[in-house]
PDB file of C-alpha atoms in Angstrom:
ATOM      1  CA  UNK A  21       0.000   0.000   0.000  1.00 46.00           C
ATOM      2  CA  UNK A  22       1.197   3.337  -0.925  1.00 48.00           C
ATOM      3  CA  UNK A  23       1.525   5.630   2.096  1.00 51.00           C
ATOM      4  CA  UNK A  24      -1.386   8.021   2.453  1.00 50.00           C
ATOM      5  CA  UNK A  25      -0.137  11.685   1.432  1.00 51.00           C
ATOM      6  CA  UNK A  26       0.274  13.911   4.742  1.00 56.00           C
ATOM      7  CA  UNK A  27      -2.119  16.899   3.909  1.00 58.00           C
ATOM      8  CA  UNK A  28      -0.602  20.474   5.757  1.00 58.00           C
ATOM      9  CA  UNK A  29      -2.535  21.718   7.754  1.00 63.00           C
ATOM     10  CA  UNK A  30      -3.118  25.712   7.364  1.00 64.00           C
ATOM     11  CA  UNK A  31      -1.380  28.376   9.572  1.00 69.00           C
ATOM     12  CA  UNK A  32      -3.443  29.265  11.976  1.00 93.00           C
ATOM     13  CA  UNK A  33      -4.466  32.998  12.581  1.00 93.00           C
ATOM     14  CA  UNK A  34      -3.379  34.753  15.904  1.00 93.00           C
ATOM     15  CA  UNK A  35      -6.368  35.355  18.150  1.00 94.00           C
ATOM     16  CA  UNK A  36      -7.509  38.160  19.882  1.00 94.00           C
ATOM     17  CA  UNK A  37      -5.916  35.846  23.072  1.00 95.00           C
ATOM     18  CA  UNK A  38      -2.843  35.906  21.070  1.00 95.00           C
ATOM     19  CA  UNK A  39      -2.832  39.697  20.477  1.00 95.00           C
ATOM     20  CA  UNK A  40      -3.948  40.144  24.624  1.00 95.00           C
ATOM     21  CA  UNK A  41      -0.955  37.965  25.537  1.00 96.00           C
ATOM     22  CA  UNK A  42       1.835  39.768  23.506  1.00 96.00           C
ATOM     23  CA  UNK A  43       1.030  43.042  24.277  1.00 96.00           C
ATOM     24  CA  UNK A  44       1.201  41.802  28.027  1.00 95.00           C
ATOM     25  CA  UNK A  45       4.598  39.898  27.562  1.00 96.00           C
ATOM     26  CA  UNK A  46       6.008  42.932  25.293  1.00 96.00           C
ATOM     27  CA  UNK A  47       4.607  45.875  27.286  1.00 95.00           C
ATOM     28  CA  UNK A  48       7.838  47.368  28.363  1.00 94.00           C
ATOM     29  CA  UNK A  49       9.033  47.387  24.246  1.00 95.00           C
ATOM     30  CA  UNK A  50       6.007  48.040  22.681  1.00 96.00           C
ATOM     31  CA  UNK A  51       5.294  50.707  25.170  1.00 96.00           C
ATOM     32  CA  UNK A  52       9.636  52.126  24.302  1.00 95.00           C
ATOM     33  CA  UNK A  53       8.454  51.557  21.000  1.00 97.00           C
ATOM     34  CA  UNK A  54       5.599  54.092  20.896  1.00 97.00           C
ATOM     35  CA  UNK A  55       7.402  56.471  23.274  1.00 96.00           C
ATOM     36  CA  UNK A  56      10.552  56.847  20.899  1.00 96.00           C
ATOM     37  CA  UNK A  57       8.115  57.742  18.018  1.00 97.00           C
ATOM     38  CA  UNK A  58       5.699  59.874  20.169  1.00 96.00           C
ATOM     39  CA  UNK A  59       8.213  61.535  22.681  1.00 94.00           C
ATOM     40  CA  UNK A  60       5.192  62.191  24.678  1.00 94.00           C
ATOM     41  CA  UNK A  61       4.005  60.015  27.684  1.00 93.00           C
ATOM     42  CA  UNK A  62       0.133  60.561  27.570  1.00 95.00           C
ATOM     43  CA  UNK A  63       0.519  59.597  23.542  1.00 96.00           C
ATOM     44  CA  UNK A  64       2.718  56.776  23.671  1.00 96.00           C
ATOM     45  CA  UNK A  65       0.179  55.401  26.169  1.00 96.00           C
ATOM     46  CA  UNK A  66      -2.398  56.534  23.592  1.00 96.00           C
ATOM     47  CA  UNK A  67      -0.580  54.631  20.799  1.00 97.00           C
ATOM     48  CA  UNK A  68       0.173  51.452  23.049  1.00 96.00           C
ATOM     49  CA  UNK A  69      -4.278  51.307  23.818  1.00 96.00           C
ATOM     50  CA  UNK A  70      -5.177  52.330  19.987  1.00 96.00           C
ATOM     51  CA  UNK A  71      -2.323  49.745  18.444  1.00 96.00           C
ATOM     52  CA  UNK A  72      -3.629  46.906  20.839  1.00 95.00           C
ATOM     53  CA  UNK A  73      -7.275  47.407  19.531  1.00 95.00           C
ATOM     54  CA  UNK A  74      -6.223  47.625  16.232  1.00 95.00           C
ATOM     55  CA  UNK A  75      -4.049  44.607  16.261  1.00 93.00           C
ATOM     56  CA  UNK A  76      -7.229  42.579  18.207  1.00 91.00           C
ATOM     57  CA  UNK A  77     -10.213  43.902  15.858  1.00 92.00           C
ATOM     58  CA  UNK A  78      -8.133  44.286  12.419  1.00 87.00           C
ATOM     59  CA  UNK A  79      -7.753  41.935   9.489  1.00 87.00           C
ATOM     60  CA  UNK A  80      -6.792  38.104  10.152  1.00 91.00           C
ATOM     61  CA  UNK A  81      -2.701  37.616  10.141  1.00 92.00           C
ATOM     62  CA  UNK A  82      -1.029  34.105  10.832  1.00 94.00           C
ATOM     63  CA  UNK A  83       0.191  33.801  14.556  1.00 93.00           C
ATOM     64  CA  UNK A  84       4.094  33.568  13.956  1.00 94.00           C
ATOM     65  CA  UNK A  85       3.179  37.324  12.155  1.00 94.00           C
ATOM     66  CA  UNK A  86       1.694  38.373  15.318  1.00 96.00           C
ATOM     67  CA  UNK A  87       4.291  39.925  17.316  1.00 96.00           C
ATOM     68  CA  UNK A  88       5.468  42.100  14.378  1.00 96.00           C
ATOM     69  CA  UNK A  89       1.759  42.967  13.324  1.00 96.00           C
ATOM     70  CA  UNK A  90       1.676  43.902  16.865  1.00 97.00           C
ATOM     71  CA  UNK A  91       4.759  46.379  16.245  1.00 97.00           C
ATOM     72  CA  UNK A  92       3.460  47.811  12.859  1.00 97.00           C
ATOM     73  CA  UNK A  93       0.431  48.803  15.055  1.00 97.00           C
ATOM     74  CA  UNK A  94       2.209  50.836  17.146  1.00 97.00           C
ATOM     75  CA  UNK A  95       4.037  52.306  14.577  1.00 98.00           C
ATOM     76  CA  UNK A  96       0.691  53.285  12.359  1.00 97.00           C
ATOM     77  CA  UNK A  97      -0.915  54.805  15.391  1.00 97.00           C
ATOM     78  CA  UNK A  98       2.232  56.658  16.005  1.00 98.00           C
ATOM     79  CA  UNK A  99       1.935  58.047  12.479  1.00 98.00           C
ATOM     80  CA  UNK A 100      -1.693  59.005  13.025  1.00 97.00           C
ATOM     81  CA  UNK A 101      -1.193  60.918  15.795  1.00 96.00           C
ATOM     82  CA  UNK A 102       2.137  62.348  14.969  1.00 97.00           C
ATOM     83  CA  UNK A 103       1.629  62.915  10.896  1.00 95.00           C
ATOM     84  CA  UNK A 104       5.386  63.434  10.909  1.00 96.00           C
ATOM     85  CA  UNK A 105       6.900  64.980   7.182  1.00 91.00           C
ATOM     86  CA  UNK A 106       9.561  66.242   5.913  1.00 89.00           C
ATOM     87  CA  UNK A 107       9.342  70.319   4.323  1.00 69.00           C
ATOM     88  CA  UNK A 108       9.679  70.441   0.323  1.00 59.00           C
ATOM     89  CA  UNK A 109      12.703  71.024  -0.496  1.00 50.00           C
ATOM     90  CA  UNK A 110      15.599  70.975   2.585  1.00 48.00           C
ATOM     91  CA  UNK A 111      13.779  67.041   3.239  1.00 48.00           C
ATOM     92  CA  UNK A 112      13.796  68.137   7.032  1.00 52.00           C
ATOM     93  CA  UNK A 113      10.879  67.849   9.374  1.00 53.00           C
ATOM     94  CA  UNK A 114       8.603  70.687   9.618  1.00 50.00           C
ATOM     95  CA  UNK A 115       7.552  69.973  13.090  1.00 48.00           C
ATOM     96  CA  UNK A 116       9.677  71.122  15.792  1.00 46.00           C
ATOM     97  CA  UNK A 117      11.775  68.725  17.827  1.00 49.00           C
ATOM     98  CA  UNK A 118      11.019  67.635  21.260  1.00 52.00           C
ATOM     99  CA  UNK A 119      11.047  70.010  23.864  1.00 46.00           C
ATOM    100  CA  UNK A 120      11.468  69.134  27.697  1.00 44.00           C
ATOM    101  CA  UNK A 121       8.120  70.235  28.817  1.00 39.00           C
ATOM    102  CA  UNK A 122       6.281  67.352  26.361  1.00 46.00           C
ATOM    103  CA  UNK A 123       8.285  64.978  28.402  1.00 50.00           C
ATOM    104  CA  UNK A 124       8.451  66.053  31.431  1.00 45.00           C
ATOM    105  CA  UNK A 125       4.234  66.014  32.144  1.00 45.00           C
ATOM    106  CA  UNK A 126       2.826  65.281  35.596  1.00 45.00           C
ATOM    107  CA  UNK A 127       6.251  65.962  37.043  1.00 40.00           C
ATOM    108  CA  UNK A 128       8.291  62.949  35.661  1.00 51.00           C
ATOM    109  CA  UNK A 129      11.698  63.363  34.686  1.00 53.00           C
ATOM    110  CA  UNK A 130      12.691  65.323  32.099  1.00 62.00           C
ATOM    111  CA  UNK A 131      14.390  64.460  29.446  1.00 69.00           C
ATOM    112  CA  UNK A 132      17.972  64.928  30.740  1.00 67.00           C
ATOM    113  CA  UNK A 133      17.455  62.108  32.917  1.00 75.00           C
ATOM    114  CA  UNK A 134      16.657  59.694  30.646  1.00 85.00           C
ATOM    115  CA  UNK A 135      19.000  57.341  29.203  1.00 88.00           C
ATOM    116  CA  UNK A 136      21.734  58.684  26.877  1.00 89.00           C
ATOM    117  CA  UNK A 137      20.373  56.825  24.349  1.00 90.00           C
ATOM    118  CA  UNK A 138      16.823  57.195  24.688  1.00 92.00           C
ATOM    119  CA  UNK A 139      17.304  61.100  24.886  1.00 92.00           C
ATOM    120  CA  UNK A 140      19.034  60.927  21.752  1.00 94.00           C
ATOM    121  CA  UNK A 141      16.015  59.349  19.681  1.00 95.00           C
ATOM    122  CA  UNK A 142      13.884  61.967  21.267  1.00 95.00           C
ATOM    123  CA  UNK A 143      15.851  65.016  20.334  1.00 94.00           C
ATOM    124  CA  UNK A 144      15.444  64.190  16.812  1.00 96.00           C
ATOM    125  CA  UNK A 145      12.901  66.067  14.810  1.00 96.00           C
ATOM    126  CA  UNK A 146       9.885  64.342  14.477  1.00 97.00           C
ATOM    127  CA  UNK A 147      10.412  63.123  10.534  1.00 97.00           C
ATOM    128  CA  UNK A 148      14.152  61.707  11.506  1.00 97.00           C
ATOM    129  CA  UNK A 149      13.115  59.935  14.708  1.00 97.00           C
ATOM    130  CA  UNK A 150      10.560  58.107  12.677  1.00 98.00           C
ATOM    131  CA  UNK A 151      13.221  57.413   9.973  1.00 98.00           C
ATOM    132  CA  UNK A 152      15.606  56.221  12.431  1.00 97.00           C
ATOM    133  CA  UNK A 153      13.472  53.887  14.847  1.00 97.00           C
ATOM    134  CA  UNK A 154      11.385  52.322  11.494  1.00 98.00           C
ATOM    135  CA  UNK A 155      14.452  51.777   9.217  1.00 97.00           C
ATOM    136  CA  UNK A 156      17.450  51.430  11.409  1.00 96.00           C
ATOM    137  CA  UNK A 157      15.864  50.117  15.013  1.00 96.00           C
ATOM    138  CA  UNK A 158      12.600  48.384  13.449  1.00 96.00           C
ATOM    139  CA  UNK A 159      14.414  47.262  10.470  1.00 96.00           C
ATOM    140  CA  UNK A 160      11.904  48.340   7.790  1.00 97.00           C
ATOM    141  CA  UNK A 161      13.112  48.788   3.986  1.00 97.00           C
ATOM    142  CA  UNK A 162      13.252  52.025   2.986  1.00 97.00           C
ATOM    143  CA  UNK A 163      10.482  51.461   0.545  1.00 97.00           C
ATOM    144  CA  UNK A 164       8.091  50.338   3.095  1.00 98.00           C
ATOM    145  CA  UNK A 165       8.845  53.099   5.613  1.00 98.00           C
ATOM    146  CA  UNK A 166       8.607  55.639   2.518  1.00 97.00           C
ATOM    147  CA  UNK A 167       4.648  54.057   2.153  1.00 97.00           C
ATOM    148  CA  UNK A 168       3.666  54.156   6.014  1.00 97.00           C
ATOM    149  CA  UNK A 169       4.734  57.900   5.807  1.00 97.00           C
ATOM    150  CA  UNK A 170       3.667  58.777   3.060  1.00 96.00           C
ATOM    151  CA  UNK A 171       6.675  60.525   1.713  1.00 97.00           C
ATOM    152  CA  UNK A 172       9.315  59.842  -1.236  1.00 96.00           C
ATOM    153  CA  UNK A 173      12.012  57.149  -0.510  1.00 97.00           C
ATOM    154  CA  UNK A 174      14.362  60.000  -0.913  1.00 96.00           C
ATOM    155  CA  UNK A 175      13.146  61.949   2.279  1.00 97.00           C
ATOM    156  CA  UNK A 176      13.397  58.932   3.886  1.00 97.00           C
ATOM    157  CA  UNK A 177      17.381  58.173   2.679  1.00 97.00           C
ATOM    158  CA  UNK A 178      18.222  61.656   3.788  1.00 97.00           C
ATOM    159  CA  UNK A 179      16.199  62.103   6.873  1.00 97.00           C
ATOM    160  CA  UNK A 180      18.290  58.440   8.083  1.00 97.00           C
ATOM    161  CA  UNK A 181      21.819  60.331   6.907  1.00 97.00           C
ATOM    162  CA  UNK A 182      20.902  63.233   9.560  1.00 96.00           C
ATOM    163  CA  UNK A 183      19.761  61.432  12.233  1.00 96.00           C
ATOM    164  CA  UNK A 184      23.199  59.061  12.152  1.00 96.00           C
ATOM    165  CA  UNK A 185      24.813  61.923  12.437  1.00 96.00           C
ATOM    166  CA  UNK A 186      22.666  63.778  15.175  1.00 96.00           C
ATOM    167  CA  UNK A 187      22.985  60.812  17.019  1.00 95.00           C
ATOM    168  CA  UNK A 188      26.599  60.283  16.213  1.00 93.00           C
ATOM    169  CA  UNK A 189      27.397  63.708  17.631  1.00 93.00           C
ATOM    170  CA  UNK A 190      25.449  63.479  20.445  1.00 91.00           C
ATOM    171  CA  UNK A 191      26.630  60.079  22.006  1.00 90.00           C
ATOM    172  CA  UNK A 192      30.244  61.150  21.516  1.00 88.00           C
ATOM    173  CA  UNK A 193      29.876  64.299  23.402  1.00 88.00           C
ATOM    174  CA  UNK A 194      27.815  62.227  25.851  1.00 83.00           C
ATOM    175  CA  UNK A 195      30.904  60.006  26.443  1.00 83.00           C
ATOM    176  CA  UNK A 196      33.460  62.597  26.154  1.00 83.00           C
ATOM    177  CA  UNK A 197      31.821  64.410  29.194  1.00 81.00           C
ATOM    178  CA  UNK A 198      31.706  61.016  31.429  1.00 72.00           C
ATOM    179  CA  UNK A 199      34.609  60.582  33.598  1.00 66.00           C
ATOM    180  CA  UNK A 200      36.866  57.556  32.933  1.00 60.00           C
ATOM    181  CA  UNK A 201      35.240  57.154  29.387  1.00 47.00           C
ATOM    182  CA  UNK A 202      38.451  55.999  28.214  1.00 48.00           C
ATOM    183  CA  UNK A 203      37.964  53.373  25.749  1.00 47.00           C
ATOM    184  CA  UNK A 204      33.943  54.382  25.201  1.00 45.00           C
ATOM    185  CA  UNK A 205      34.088  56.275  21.925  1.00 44.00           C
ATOM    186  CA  UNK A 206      35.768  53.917  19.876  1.00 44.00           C
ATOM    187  CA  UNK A 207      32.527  51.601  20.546  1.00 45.00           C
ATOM    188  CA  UNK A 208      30.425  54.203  19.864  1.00 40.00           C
ATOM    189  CA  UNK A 209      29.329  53.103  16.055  1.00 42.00           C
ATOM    190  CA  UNK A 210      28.037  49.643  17.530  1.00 44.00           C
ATOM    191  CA  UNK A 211      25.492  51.919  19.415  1.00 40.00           C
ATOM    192  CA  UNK A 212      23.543  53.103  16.590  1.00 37.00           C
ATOM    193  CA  UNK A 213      22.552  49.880  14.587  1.00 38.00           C
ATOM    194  CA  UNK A 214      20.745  48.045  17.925  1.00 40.00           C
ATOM    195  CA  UNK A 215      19.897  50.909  20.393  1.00 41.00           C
ATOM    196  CA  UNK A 216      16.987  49.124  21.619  1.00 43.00           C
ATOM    197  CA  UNK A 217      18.877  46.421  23.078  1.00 41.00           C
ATOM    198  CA  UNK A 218      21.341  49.140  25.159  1.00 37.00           C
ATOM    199  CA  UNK A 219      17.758  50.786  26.415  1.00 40.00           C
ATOM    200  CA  UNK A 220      16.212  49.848  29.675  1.00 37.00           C
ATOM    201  CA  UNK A 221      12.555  49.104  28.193  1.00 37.00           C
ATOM    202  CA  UNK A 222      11.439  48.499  31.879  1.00 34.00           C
ATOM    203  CA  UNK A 223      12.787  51.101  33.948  1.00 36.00           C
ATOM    204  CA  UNK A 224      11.489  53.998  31.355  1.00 37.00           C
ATOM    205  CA  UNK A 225       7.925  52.019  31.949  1.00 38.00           C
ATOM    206  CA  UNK A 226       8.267  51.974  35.542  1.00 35.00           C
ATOM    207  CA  UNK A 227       9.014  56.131  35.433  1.00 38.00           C
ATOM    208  CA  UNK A 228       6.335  56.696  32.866  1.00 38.00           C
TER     209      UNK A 228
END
């Protein structure tokens, strides 16, 4: 007898358990997600509520897509409420970069007292911390971050060149100011490529 042919069974689609579940497990980086885009408290919350509805009540995706579905959630909400984009012609953002006060609500700490890295990201203008954190933390092609924008591929190439080098600048006079910070800057480009690993996801929730 021939053997009978093993018939594969469909992915199956993550449920709104599924979706409940990750955004308990992944609270403290969803939640450092949302805040690097937002740099606001109150809307990073906002984003973290709005993407977890989404992600439960939105189109059918296969469970092993769920914890990035999750993420792109966060990230479209974050867009919504942001709109970041870049002015015609220079490429740079037209909104204004984040100030202290935006930050610093309800008497938390301001932005100074954040992690080096963290404040970085969130000094950024609005269009080149969006770059960065899709394309660079995120890992999203240029292409697609260019479509969740809504902005030419371009903006998006340039707005990445100046925030490597904001950033660049930034963490070197960080270390150059730390005592005994021999040895620090020459590690300083391995910084900018994973910056969410370096970040404390749950101390910045505990503060929020």
């Amino acid at each position: 007898m021939s053997e009978a042919k093993q018939i594969a069974k469909p992915a199956p689609y993550a449920t709104k358990a599924d979706f409940g579940q990750i955004f308990h497990e992944d609270m403290s980086e969803l939640y450092l997600l949302s805040f690097l885009l937002t740099g606001d408290r109150e809307k990073a919350e906002q984003c973290f509520v709005f993407g977890l509805e989404d992600a439960v009540e939105g189109s059918p995706v296969f469970k092993e897509w769920a914890r990035s579905w999750a993420r792109r959630a966060i990230i479209q909400n974050a867009v919504r409420v942001i709109n970041p984009w870049p002015v015609e012609g220079n490429g740079r953002s037209r909104s204004p970069s984040i100030n202290s006060a935006s930050i610093n609500g309800n008497g938390k700490a301001p932005i100074s007292e954040l992690p080096a890295e963290i404040a970085a990201v969130l000094r950024l203008a609005p269009f080149e911390r969006f770059v960065y954190v899709m394309t660079v933390l995120e890992r999203y092609s240029d292409q697609e971050c260019s479509v969740l924008l809504g902005c030419a591929r371009r903006d998006v190439l340039a707005a990445r060149t100046r925030a490597l080098q904001q950033l660049g600048s930034a963490m070197e006079m960080h270390y150059k100011q730390r005592p005994n910070s021999r040895g620090q800057n020459s590690g300083l480009h391995h910084r900018r490529s994973s910056a969410l690993e370096l970040l404390d996801a749950p101390r910045l929730v505990t503060s929020a």
